[in-house]
Amino acid sequence: MQTVAHGDVHTQDTHHGDHGHHDHHEQSWLEKYVFSTDHKIVAKQFLITGMMWAIVGALLSVLFRIQLAWPDETFPFLETFLGKWAEGGKISNEFYNALITMHGTILIFFVLTGGLSGTFANLLIPYQIGSRDMASGFINMLSYWFFFIASMVMFSSFFIQTGPAAGGWTAYPPLNGLRDTAISKGSGLGFDLWALAMVLFIISSLLGGLNYISTTLNLRTKGMTMFKLPLTVWSFMLTAVIGLLAFPALLAGVALLEFDRLLGTSFYLNDIIINGNLLDYKGGSPILYQHLFWFLGHPEVYIIILPAMGIVSEVISVHSRKPIFGYRAMVMSLSTIVVISFLVWAHHMFVSGMNPNLGAVFMLFSLLIAVPSSIKTFNWLGTIWRGSLRLNSPMMFAIGFVSMFITGGVTGIILGSAAIDIQLHDTYFVIAHFHLVMGVAAFFGMFAGVYHWFPRFYGRYMNETLGMIHFWITLIGGYAIFFPMHFMNDIPRRYYSFANFETFNRFEDMMVFITVSAIIVFLAQLLFVVNFFYSIFKGRKVEGEVCNPWGSTTLEWTAPVERLHGNWPGELPTVYRWPYDYSVNGRDFIPQNEPLKPGEVEHQ
Amino acid sequence: MTILLSTVILVLLFVVLVYVAHASELAMVLNGEDKDTTKASRRNGYASLLFLIGFFVAVAWSCKEYLPALLPKSASLHGVETDRLYNEGMILMFLVFILTHIALFWFAYRYNESNNKVAYFYPHNNKLEAIWTIIPALVLVAMAVTGMRVWFDIFDVSKRDTKNMMVLEVTAKQFQWTVRYSGKDNAFGERIIDKEHVSPENELGINWKDAKSHDDFFADKIYLVKNKPVLVKLGAQDVLHSFFLPHFRVKLDCVPGLPTQFYFVPTLTTKEMQEYLSTQPWWQQVNPETGKQKWETFKYELACTEICGRSHYGMQKDVVVVEQKEYDEWMNKQDSYYKTVVQPTLVGNNNIPADKVQALN
């Protein structure tokens, strides 16, 4: 039996005592469901807010796809809904830029960072490490409410006179560094709201991240050593580490940008001439902003994909009835990604005008970061090999994740090569790459997680039939949208229309095909939302004393179906074995809290 | 009306789907869950196989259909090298894509629970893991090294043929390109960015007192000479822009307050490129709008690839590559901006532009 440091036990005991006190205190509705400090409620809040944002973000993409597919047509209903932004039923070029900007911002930060990490780190870290709650429930609650306020501020920018930010989600100065709506409508108040929302969002992220790390390090139950943690917990903790190191750089970047805009400093501005008038800014560099931005911006894609990787590792192993292949290699590759993710940011800047020698260094690391990613991919393949695969919604989405991750990942190796990037930079090829590898793939990871842990959230299953329709439309449709873009490897992105160019008018039919696919995929996601809310109330119930619908080994499934405050009614479970004892010793699975048999050797 | 109708139809469709889904769930409970999930796994196993085949057929078809629509061969010297890197890399990655997808969806079919009742406990294999760590690492380092060589070739100053070189100055602003040639003296008049020199009439801040500026001219098209190296000096006035010549594989940002430059050698005249394309079936297709074959209207173009505001998509300029002789003829026809526009507005001999004179009065 594993012995545990005394301090560990002590912490747990104190925490347990704390909890006992809470039990006697009747919580008001507001405390229980709105300003809740319970990790499960906070997780639900993140999930549902994230879903709302996902619908908004995806809807924006449908709008600009309509413009791209039918640039000459008019759609009167657009004017009905958008008013002056679509006069005569045609989206204006200003609003087109706002749409792409907000689409990127919302999906990257509010859905795939806030929604994904916020949901699953909150739900799973306390459950899977055998803890009653997060290290600080109060900070956890703050994390959600900062996220909520950030959401409100960001959303409000849609309704102001000059419209939301319209200078790209990367918010490069000087386009976004001058508070001058003559340059771009979106660089007025809309951008200030964007910046404020981002600051609030970063605060939320940092509060959440601190909690994830300290909870994982300090509140593990008796016997739960680091190498007995499920890969989900590893991935959430390492994601939080990246966030803690990277987000402050963006905070600084955005703060300096607002100084330039509001106080007239020149951090990023130099020799700006507007309509023949030289402005007073002197000595700044727009490239400095790009460094600060991408110092977060690149690790950010790992903040998005690491939780998805963790979820997928867990889901694949459970539904293959087989241990994850190479557990330690998976942990090591996650950690390697964390380190290298901070050494690749300038591959977004190969053609920004920075020193070419710098480009060479970043190119080397950009290619090398593919090594841990390929280890993970091969290990997933190794896991399903000779498994007994239960091909249900969570498993199919996990397989879909691997497929998307490979297809999008291989082109990353092409783009990471600086000389090739000269041609491909800011083209549809890049759109194909990053949407597949971190957009669609991360969504697949998120869906796998929602279908898999829905019984843990609500004590019911999600509907399988709807899940399957959702999966196959999303898989086929996702490829239909993004695969064709690989052929458009010279077509510039963020173009409202290609009519001014002879060169770029070669893919009109493809543009229509992509838009139609996007609309179908969007509708399929609405079906998912319907399934989600339908299943909360009408879904098939999970039966049994404890909630363990999939035959899993990890601790979240040793708790009762009811979501108790404090998770377990009696004592916290003690851990004796690693999390992946599937199909071993003639048994389908052995839970982590089952003691080793006499003579049984612990898995290393 | 159509919108309303389609919304109603959609809602109805969703309601029907939910009912069907609910019914099948009830049936599943009646049938016994285990039997039912095995059946679902078998169905999805077949579907995975079908998807694998369908996906590859779609990929093959789209390659056949759209690879000919890609940009033609590079019209610059370094572009041949970057294209080669791109093609080699894409072939390798395509192989990886094919093999891993066969494994993924084949396994999904082959080992789904209806085909394989009991999973094989196989937690790790250090040798295998070492193999799939070391091989990708070696391949990636090799790609990095070959890629780096090409990268340095493109930007290495010491290798440039500076004697025979043509210098071009391109300044971007919302939403147009200003192209300045140095004229016969092969030297640009100096630019001074201060409030004295920059004005609505002289946005570039050219110092007209500098005699070298007197034969400089602005061109509405970029003319380049075949096989003559060109150094483009890039700048921007207001926001970031990016100088993109797709056919020459040239791209570099134009940054306000920070000069950048790109060196390349055009190798095919516009005519030669058209002649080459006239032999390609895709380019022989007739464009219904113009009634001409696609190669006939082919031209080299300059585009902006850094979002710069509402008309970002409108920053187009024609690029023409010609032989030296034709270039000389074209150049002789260009008027010096100083002589045609600036000088007539000067008052007396003191070289003060008219707008400044008014200010003095």
mmCIF file of N, CA, C and O in Angstrom, chain A residues 94 97 182-183 270 273 278 280 321-322 326 329 351 356-357 379 386-389 391 403 407 422-423 425-426 463 465 468 472 487 489 494-495 502-503 506 509 534 540 582, chain B residues 21-22 24 28 41 44 66 69-71 86 101 111 113 116-117 119-121 123 129 132 140 144 151-152 174 195 199 237 246 249 251 253 257 297 301 304-305 309-310 312-313:
data_model
loop_
_atom_site.group_PDB
_atom_site.id
_atom_site.type_symbol
_atom_site.label_atom_id
_atom_site.label_comp_id
_atom_site.label_asym_id
_atom_site.label_seq_id
_atom_site.Cartn_x
_atom_site.Cartn_y
_atom_site.Cartn_z
ATOM 1 N N GLU A 94 -16.783 47.436 -43.430
ATOM 2 C CA GLU A 94 -16.407 47.710 -42.038
ATOM 3 C C GLU A 94 -16.898 46.587 -41.136
ATOM 4 O O GLU A 94 -16.188 46.105 -40.261
ATOM 5 N N ASN A 97 -15.078 43.252 -41.334
ATOM 6 C CA ASN A 97 -13.879 43.201 -40.489
ATOM 7 C C ASN A 97 -14.239 42.995 -39.020
ATOM 8 O O ASN A 97 -13.541 42.279 -38.296
ATOM 9 N N ALA A 182 -11.706 57.427 -38.193
ATOM 10 C CA ALA A 182 -11.515 57.664 -39.618
ATOM 11 C C ALA A 182 -10.659 56.540 -40.209
ATOM 12 O O ALA A 182 -10.781 56.181 -41.377
ATOM 13 N N ILE A 183 -9.779 55.975 -39.397
ATOM 14 C CA ILE A 183 -8.927 54.881 -39.851
ATOM 15 C C ILE A 183 -9.727 53.596 -39.966
ATOM 16 O O ILE A 183 -9.630 52.842 -40.915
ATOM 17 N N ASN A 270 5.199 55.229 -34.471
ATOM 18 C CA ASN A 270 6.337 56.010 -34.925
ATOM 19 C C ASN A 270 6.042 56.553 -36.316
ATOM 20 O O ASN A 270 5.566 55.814 -37.172
ATOM 21 N N ILE A 273 1.647 59.054 -40.566
ATOM 22 C CA ILE A 273 1.152 60.149 -41.403
ATOM 23 C C ILE A 273 -0.275 59.828 -41.824
ATOM 24 O O ILE A 273 -0.516 58.849 -42.522
ATOM 25 N N LEU A 278 1.617 64.650 -40.294
ATOM 26 C CA LEU A 278 2.466 63.834 -39.440
ATOM 27 C C LEU A 278 1.981 63.960 -37.999
ATOM 28 O O LEU A 278 1.851 65.056 -37.464
ATOM 29 N N ASP A 280 2.196 63.195 -33.779
ATOM 30 C CA ASP A 280 3.304 63.480 -32.861
ATOM 31 C C ASP A 280 3.999 62.255 -32.293
ATOM 32 O O ASP A 280 4.957 62.369 -31.548
ATOM 33 N N ARG A 321 -11.503 0.314 -23.434
ATOM 34 C CA ARG A 321 -11.314 -0.671 -22.352
ATOM 35 C C ARG A 321 -9.867 -1.076 -22.265
ATOM 36 O O ARG A 321 -9.523 -2.240 -22.127
ATOM 37 N N LYS A 322 -8.979 -0.121 -22.364
ATOM 38 C CA LYS A 322 -7.558 -0.400 -22.479
ATOM 39 C C LYS A 322 -6.795 0.760 -21.843
ATOM 40 O O LYS A 322 -7.225 1.907 -21.978
ATOM 41 N N GLY A 326 1.456 4.264 -23.073
ATOM 42 C CA GLY A 326 2.577 5.149 -22.736
ATOM 43 C C GLY A 326 2.180 6.309 -21.846
ATOM 44 O O GLY A 326 2.403 7.474 -22.200
ATOM 45 N N ALA A 329 4.984 8.692 -21.095
ATOM 46 C CA ALA A 329 5.373 9.436 -22.301
ATOM 47 C C ALA A 329 4.350 10.542 -22.572
ATOM 48 O O ALA A 329 4.704 11.635 -23.039
ATOM 49 N N VAL A 351 7.412 37.253 -41.506
ATOM 50 C CA VAL A 351 7.438 38.318 -42.512
ATOM 51 C C VAL A 351 6.984 39.659 -41.931
ATOM 52 O O VAL A 351 6.480 40.519 -42.629
ATOM 53 N N PRO A 356 15.773 38.549 -39.706
ATOM 54 C CA PRO A 356 15.661 37.193 -40.256
ATOM 55 C C PRO A 356 16.431 36.137 -39.437
ATOM 56 O O PRO A 356 16.032 34.973 -39.428
ATOM 57 N N ASN A 357 17.492 36.536 -38.762
ATOM 58 C CA ASN A 357 18.238 35.560 -37.953
ATOM 59 C C ASN A 357 17.369 35.005 -36.831
ATOM 60 O O ASN A 357 17.460 33.839 -36.468
ATOM 61 N N ASN A 379 0.585 7.488 -29.667
ATOM 62 C CA ASN A 379 0.122 6.815 -28.463
ATOM 63 C C ASN A 379 -1.402 6.624 -28.456
ATOM 64 O O ASN A 379 -1.894 5.621 -27.958
ATOM 65 N N ARG A 386 -6.102 -2.973 -30.889
ATOM 66 C CA ARG A 386 -6.491 -4.162 -30.131
ATOM 67 C C ARG A 386 -7.299 -3.818 -28.873
ATOM 68 O O ARG A 386 -7.269 -4.556 -27.887
ATOM 69 N N GLY A 387 -7.985 -2.701 -28.909
ATOM 70 C CA GLY A 387 -8.918 -2.404 -27.827
ATOM 71 C C GLY A 387 -10.244 -3.094 -28.108
ATOM 72 O O GLY A 387 -10.385 -3.820 -29.094
ATOM 73 N N SER A 388 -11.194 -2.873 -27.215
ATOM 74 C CA SER A 388 -12.553 -3.333 -27.490
ATOM 75 C C SER A 388 -13.399 -2.076 -27.508
ATOM 76 O O SER A 388 -13.989 -1.677 -26.512
ATOM 77 N N LEU A 389 -13.416 -1.427 -28.669
ATOM 78 C CA LEU A 389 -13.887 -0.047 -28.727
ATOM 79 C C LEU A 389 -15.400 0.050 -28.634
ATOM 80 O O LEU A 389 -16.121 -0.596 -29.385
ATOM 81 N N LEU A 391 -18.008 2.319 -29.570
ATOM 82 C CA LEU A 391 -18.068 3.490 -30.463
ATOM 83 C C LEU A 391 -19.342 4.305 -30.217
ATOM 84 O O LEU A 391 -20.260 4.290 -31.022
ATOM 85 N N SER A 403 -8.253 12.618 -35.690
ATOM 86 C CA SER A 403 -8.214 12.841 -37.135
ATOM 87 C C SER A 403 -7.969 14.319 -37.463
ATOM 88 O O SER A 403 -7.086 14.660 -38.253
ATOM 89 N N THR A 407 -4.693 16.034 -39.354
ATOM 90 C CA THR A 407 -4.832 16.761 -40.621
ATOM 91 C C THR A 407 -4.405 18.215 -40.478
ATOM 92 O O THR A 407 -3.718 18.761 -41.343
ATOM 93 N N ILE A 422 6.763 32.464 -46.191
ATOM 94 C CA ILE A 422 6.710 33.735 -46.930
ATOM 95 C C ILE A 422 5.490 33.734 -47.843
ATOM 96 O O ILE A 422 4.727 34.690 -47.888
ATOM 97 N N GLN A 423 5.304 32.645 -48.565
ATOM 98 C CA GLN A 423 4.174 32.579 -49.490
ATOM 99 C C GLN A 423 2.852 32.312 -48.769
ATOM 100 O O GLN A 423 1.823 32.847 -49.125
ATOM 101 N N HIS A 425 1.915 32.778 -45.527
ATOM 102 C CA HIS A 425 1.505 33.642 -44.424
ATOM 103 C C HIS A 425 0.235 34.418 -44.773
ATOM 104 O O HIS A 425 0.130 34.989 -45.844
ATOM 105 N N ASP A 426 -0.722 34.423 -43.819
ATOM 106 C CA ASP A 426 -1.969 35.164 -44.001
ATOM 107 C C ASP A 426 -2.760 34.771 -45.246
ATOM 108 O O ASP A 426 -3.384 35.614 -45.893
ATOM 109 N N ASN A 463 -28.549 12.048 -25.415
ATOM 110 C CA ASN A 463 -29.162 11.143 -26.374
ATOM 111 C C ASN A 463 -28.161 10.688 -27.440
ATOM 112 O O ASN A 463 -27.514 11.510 -28.085
ATOM 113 N N THR A 465 -28.697 8.921 -30.333
ATOM 114 C CA THR A 465 -29.088 9.086 -31.735
ATOM 115 C C THR A 465 -28.746 10.500 -32.215
ATOM 116 O O THR A 465 -28.112 10.682 -33.259
ATOM 117 N N MET A 468 -25.033 10.950 -32.541
ATOM 118 C CA MET A 468 -24.437 10.393 -33.752
ATOM 119 C C MET A 468 -24.679 11.284 -34.964
ATOM 120 O O MET A 468 -23.796 11.494 -35.793
ATOM 121 N N TRP A 472 -21.518 12.841 -37.079
ATOM 122 C CA TRP A 472 -21.156 12.614 -38.486
ATOM 123 C C TRP A 472 -21.290 13.874 -39.317
ATOM 124 O O TRP A 472 -20.474 14.131 -40.204
ATOM 125 N N PHE A 487 -6.148 24.264 -50.820
ATOM 126 C CA PHE A 487 -5.841 24.567 -52.221
ATOM 127 C C PHE A 487 -5.716 26.072 -52.438
ATOM 128 O O PHE A 487 -5.147 26.512 -53.418
ATOM 129 N N ASN A 489 -3.891 28.327 -51.413
ATOM 130 C CA ASN A 489 -2.678 28.653 -50.662
ATOM 131 C C ASN A 489 -2.016 29.961 -51.077
ATOM 132 O O ASN A 489 -0.883 30.227 -50.704
ATOM 133 N N ARG A 494 -8.966 37.466 -44.554
ATOM 134 C CA ARG A 494 -9.522 38.750 -44.139
ATOM 135 C C ARG A 494 -9.827 39.680 -45.313
ATOM 136 O O ARG A 494 -9.747 40.896 -45.202
ATOM 137 N N TYR A 495 -10.173 39.063 -46.482
ATOM 138 C CA TYR A 495 -10.590 39.842 -47.647
ATOM 139 C C TYR A 495 -12.109 39.819 -47.735
ATOM 140 O O TYR A 495 -12.717 38.759 -47.710
ATOM 141 N N GLU A 502 -7.407 39.891 -60.433
ATOM 142 C CA GLU A 502 -7.482 38.837 -61.432
ATOM 143 C C GLU A 502 -7.021 37.524 -60.781
ATOM 144 O O GLU A 502 -7.618 36.465 -60.966
ATOM 145 N N THR A 503 -5.954 37.636 -59.974
ATOM 146 C CA THR A 503 -5.291 36.455 -59.437
ATOM 147 C C THR A 503 -6.164 35.645 -58.483
ATOM 148 O O THR A 503 -6.093 34.427 -58.477
ATOM 149 N N ARG A 506 -10.142 32.520 -58.464
ATOM 150 C CA ARG A 506 -10.078 31.182 -59.053
ATOM 151 C C ARG A 506 -10.919 30.158 -58.297
ATOM 152 O O ARG A 506 -11.004 29.019 -58.682
ATOM 153 N N ASP A 509 -16.571 28.798 -56.917
ATOM 154 C CA ASP A 509 -17.486 27.687 -56.601
ATOM 155 C C ASP A 509 -17.117 27.043 -55.266
ATOM 156 O O ASP A 509 -17.970 26.622 -54.490
ATOM 157 N N TYR A 534 -32.404 19.119 -23.748
ATOM 158 C CA TYR A 534 -33.391 18.041 -23.696
ATOM 159 C C TYR A 534 -32.929 16.970 -22.697
ATOM 160 O O TYR A 534 -33.704 16.501 -21.862
ATOM 161 N N ARG A 540 -31.998 9.731 -20.452
ATOM 162 C CA ARG A 540 -32.047 8.461 -19.736
ATOM 163 C C ARG A 540 -31.207 8.590 -18.471
ATOM 164 O O ARG A 540 -30.086 9.099 -18.501
ATOM 165 N N TYR A 582 -7.460 -1.121 -17.000
ATOM 166 C CA TYR A 582 -8.560 -1.672 -17.797
ATOM 167 C C TYR A 582 -8.127 -3.010 -18.370
ATOM 168 O O TYR A 582 -6.982 -3.173 -18.790
ATOM 169 N N ALA B 21 -35.320 10.388 -31.691
ATOM 170 C CA ALA B 21 -34.198 10.058 -30.809
ATOM 171 C C ALA B 21 -34.697 9.531 -29.477
ATOM 172 O O ALA B 21 -34.176 8.567 -28.933
ATOM 173 N N HIS B 22 -35.768 10.165 -28.976
ATOM 174 C CA HIS B 22 -36.317 9.738 -27.692
ATOM 175 C C HIS B 22 -36.879 8.320 -27.797
ATOM 176 O O HIS B 22 -36.651 7.471 -26.935
ATOM 177 N N SER B 24 -35.982 5.962 -29.891
ATOM 178 C CA SER B 24 -34.925 4.956 -30.020
ATOM 179 C C SER B 24 -34.247 4.715 -28.675
ATOM 180 O O SER B 24 -33.772 3.613 -28.390
ATOM 181 N N MET B 28 -34.040 1.180 -26.767
ATOM 182 C CA MET B 28 -32.752 0.689 -26.270
ATOM 183 C C MET B 28 -32.898 0.136 -24.856
ATOM 184 O O MET B 28 -32.363 -0.924 -24.538
ATOM 185 N N SER B 41 -21.966 0.174 -31.845
ATOM 186 C CA SER B 41 -20.536 0.141 -32.133
ATOM 187 C C SER B 41 -20.288 -0.481 -33.497
ATOM 188 O O SER B 41 -19.423 -0.008 -34.253
ATOM 189 N N ASN B 44 -21.204 2.055 -36.143
ATOM 190 C CA ASN B 44 -20.199 3.117 -36.266
ATOM 191 C C ASN B 44 -18.872 2.603 -36.798
ATOM 192 O O ASN B 44 -18.112 3.336 -37.413
ATOM 193 N N TYR B 66 -8.526 20.579 -58.326
ATOM 194 C CA TYR B 66 -8.058 21.901 -57.901
ATOM 195 C C TYR B 66 -6.552 22.102 -57.931
ATOM 196 O O TYR B 66 -6.088 23.234 -57.900
ATOM 197 N N ALA B 69 -5.544 24.412 -60.471
ATOM 198 C CA ALA B 69 -5.951 25.801 -60.269
ATOM 199 C C ALA B 69 -4.991 26.554 -59.358
ATOM 200 O O ALA B 69 -5.148 27.748 -59.130
ATOM 201 N N LEU B 70 -3.995 25.858 -58.830
ATOM 202 C CA LEU B 70 -3.023 26.555 -57.971
ATOM 203 C C LEU B 70 -2.250 27.572 -58.802
ATOM 204 O O LEU B 70 -2.267 27.542 -60.025
ATOM 205 N N LEU B 71 -1.551 28.453 -58.132
ATOM 206 C CA LEU B 71 -0.727 29.417 -58.859
ATOM 207 C C LEU B 71 0.260 28.671 -59.738
ATOM 208 O O LEU B 71 0.747 27.610 -59.376
ATOM 209 N N TYR B 86 8.117 23.461 -50.337
ATOM 210 C CA TYR B 86 6.682 23.286 -50.085
ATOM 211 C C TYR B 86 6.206 21.948 -50.638
ATOM 212 O O TYR B 86 5.548 21.174 -49.942
ATOM 213 N N HIS B 101 -4.396 8.062 -40.978
ATOM 214 C CA HIS B 101 -5.849 7.960 -41.092
ATOM 215 C C HIS B 101 -6.296 6.537 -41.379
ATOM 216 O O HIS B 101 -7.329 6.103 -40.884
ATOM 217 N N TYR B 111 -11.414 -3.036 -34.394
ATOM 218 C CA TYR B 111 -11.399 -3.371 -32.966
ATOM 219 C C TYR B 111 -12.627 -2.855 -32.223
ATOM 220 O O TYR B 111 -12.606 -2.746 -31.016
ATOM 221 N N GLU B 113 -16.161 -3.113 -30.390
ATOM 222 C CA GLU B 113 -16.492 -4.197 -29.447
ATOM 223 C C GLU B 113 -17.249 -5.353 -30.079
ATOM 224 O O GLU B 113 -17.223 -6.462 -29.543
ATOM 225 N N ASN B 116 -14.189 -7.280 -31.500
ATOM 226 C CA ASN B 116 -13.138 -7.631 -30.542
ATOM 227 C C ASN B 116 -13.699 -7.501 -29.131
ATOM 228 O O ASN B 116 -13.784 -6.409 -28.589
ATOM 229 N N LYS B 117 -14.099 -8.623 -28.564
ATOM 230 C CA LYS B 117 -14.825 -8.589 -27.287
ATOM 231 C C LYS B 117 -13.941 -8.137 -26.121
ATOM 232 O O LYS B 117 -14.363 -7.415 -25.241
ATOM 233 N N ALA B 119 -10.352 -6.452 -24.715
ATOM 234 C CA ALA B 119 -9.199 -5.622 -25.062
ATOM 235 C C ALA B 119 -7.904 -6.271 -24.561
ATOM 236 O O ALA B 119 -7.918 -7.082 -23.635
ATOM 237 N N TYR B 120 -6.813 -5.898 -25.204
ATOM 238 C CA TYR B 120 -5.511 -6.469 -24.891
ATOM 239 C C TYR B 120 -4.784 -5.486 -23.985
ATOM 240 O O TYR B 120 -4.558 -4.330 -24.367
ATOM 241 N N PHE B 121 -4.451 -5.909 -22.771
ATOM 242 C CA PHE B 121 -3.786 -5.008 -21.821
ATOM 243 C C PHE B 121 -2.358 -4.755 -22.297
ATOM 244 O O PHE B 121 -1.522 -5.649 -22.287
ATOM 245 N N PRO B 123 0.084 -1.599 -21.764
ATOM 246 C CA PRO B 123 0.213 -0.212 -21.288
ATOM 247 C C PRO B 123 1.351 0.588 -21.918
ATOM 248 O O PRO B 123 1.250 1.788 -22.043
ATOM 249 N N GLU B 129 7.964 3.457 -28.474
ATOM 250 C CA GLU B 129 7.863 4.888 -28.191
ATOM 251 C C GLU B 129 9.146 5.620 -28.564
ATOM 252 O O GLU B 129 9.109 6.738 -29.060
ATOM 253 N N TRP B 132 9.051 6.107 -32.344
ATOM 254 C CA TRP B 132 8.238 7.222 -32.851
ATOM 255 C C TRP B 132 8.516 8.547 -32.163
ATOM 256 O O TRP B 132 7.810 9.517 -32.375
ATOM 257 N N LEU B 140 12.272 16.111 -38.626
ATOM 258 C CA LEU B 140 11.979 17.527 -38.422
ATOM 259 C C LEU B 140 13.255 18.359 -38.387
ATOM 260 O O LEU B 140 13.294 19.465 -38.924
ATOM 261 N N ALA B 144 14.169 21.340 -40.833
ATOM 262 C CA ALA B 144 14.559 22.661 -40.330
ATOM 263 C C ALA B 144 15.862 23.112 -40.976
ATOM 264 O O ALA B 144 16.005 24.274 -41.373
ATOM 265 N N TRP B 151 15.967 29.939 -46.359
ATOM 266 C CA TRP B 151 15.590 31.176 -45.657
ATOM 267 C C TRP B 151 16.740 32.173 -45.654
ATOM 268 O O TRP B 151 16.571 33.348 -45.977
ATOM 269 N N PHE B 152 17.933 31.692 -45.298
ATOM 270 C CA PHE B 152 19.089 32.603 -45.258
ATOM 271 C C PHE B 152 19.474 33.067 -46.652
ATOM 272 O O PHE B 152 19.905 34.196 -46.835
ATOM 273 N N GLN B 174 -3.512 53.628 -46.332
ATOM 274 C CA GLN B 174 -4.894 53.233 -46.552
ATOM 275 C C GLN B 174 -5.413 53.927 -47.803
ATOM 276 O O GLN B 174 -5.497 55.156 -47.809
ATOM 277 N N LYS B 195 7.660 67.715 -39.592
ATOM 278 C CA LYS B 195 6.470 68.499 -39.953
ATOM 279 C C LYS B 195 6.763 69.511 -41.055
ATOM 280 O O LYS B 195 5.865 69.979 -41.722
ATOM 281 N N SER B 199 3.524 66.922 -45.832
ATOM 282 C CA SER B 199 2.322 67.739 -45.966
ATOM 283 C C SER B 199 1.368 66.982 -46.879
ATOM 284 O O SER B 199 1.767 66.011 -47.523
ATOM 285 N N GLN B 237 2.736 54.473 -44.209
ATOM 286 C CA GLN B 237 2.502 55.786 -43.600
ATOM 287 C C GLN B 237 1.632 55.725 -42.365
ATOM 288 O O GLN B 237 1.872 56.419 -41.395
ATOM 289 N N PRO B 246 2.122 37.387 -55.150
ATOM 290 C CA PRO B 246 1.930 35.933 -55.089
ATOM 291 C C PRO B 246 2.734 35.156 -56.129
ATOM 292 O O PRO B 246 3.277 34.099 -55.821
ATOM 293 N N ARG B 249 6.338 34.810 -55.026
ATOM 294 C CA ARG B 249 6.567 34.245 -53.687
ATOM 295 C C ARG B 249 7.257 35.289 -52.796
ATOM 296 O O ARG B 249 8.213 34.987 -52.076
ATOM 297 N N LYS B 251 6.685 38.237 -49.879
ATOM 298 C CA LYS B 251 5.766 38.843 -48.905
ATOM 299 C C LYS B 251 6.583 39.439 -47.772
ATOM 300 O O LYS B 251 7.480 38.792 -47.231
ATOM 301 N N ASP B 253 6.027 42.623 -44.491
ATOM 302 C CA ASP B 253 5.195 43.693 -43.942
ATOM 303 C C ASP B 253 5.780 45.072 -44.215
ATOM 304 O O ASP B 253 7.005 45.245 -44.247
ATOM 305 N N GLY B 257 7.304 53.742 -39.764
ATOM 306 C CA GLY B 257 8.451 54.105 -38.940
ATOM 307 C C GLY B 257 9.551 53.071 -38.892
ATOM 308 O O GLY B 257 10.489 53.191 -38.111
ATOM 309 N N THR B 297 -6.102 36.795 -69.879
ATOM 310 C CA THR B 297 -6.228 37.953 -68.990
ATOM 311 C C THR B 297 -5.279 37.850 -67.792
ATOM 312 O O THR B 297 -5.352 38.640 -66.863
ATOM 313 N N GLU B 301 0.189 40.522 -60.018
ATOM 314 C CA GLU B 301 -0.461 41.549 -59.202
ATOM 315 C C GLU B 301 0.213 41.704 -57.843
ATOM 316 O O GLU B 301 0.850 40.775 -57.344
ATOM 317 N N CYS B 304 -2.292 43.421 -50.700
ATOM 318 C CA CYS B 304 -1.958 43.675 -49.301
ATOM 319 C C CYS B 304 -2.426 42.473 -48.475
ATOM 320 O O CYS B 304 -3.548 42.005 -48.647
ATOM 321 N N THR B 305 -1.566 41.967 -47.592
ATOM 322 C CA THR B 305 -1.982 40.808 -46.798
ATOM 323 C C THR B 305 -1.903 41.053 -45.301
ATOM 324 O O THR B 305 -1.757 40.131 -44.524
ATOM 325 N N GLY B 309 -7.783 47.869 -42.533
ATOM 326 C CA GLY B 309 -8.966 48.733 -42.468
ATOM 327 C C GLY B 309 -10.022 48.293 -43.469
ATOM 328 O O GLY B 309 -9.917 47.220 -44.048
ATOM 329 N N ARG B 310 -11.017 49.151 -43.673
ATOM 330 C CA ARG B 310 -12.211 48.722 -44.397
ATOM 331 C C ARG B 310 -11.938 48.278 -45.831
ATOM 332 O O ARG B 310 -12.571 47.369 -46.329
ATOM 333 N N HIS B 312 -9.131 47.023 -47.108
ATOM 334 C CA HIS B 312 -7.951 46.166 -47.163
ATOM 335 C C HIS B 312 -7.914 45.340 -48.452
ATOM 336 O O HIS B 312 -6.864 45.162 -49.070
ATOM 337 N N TYR B 313 -9.092 44.864 -48.851
ATOM 338 C CA TYR B 313 -9.185 43.963 -50.012
ATOM 339 C C TYR B 313 -9.043 44.707 -51.333
ATOM 340 O O TYR B 313 -9.096 44.089 -52.380
#
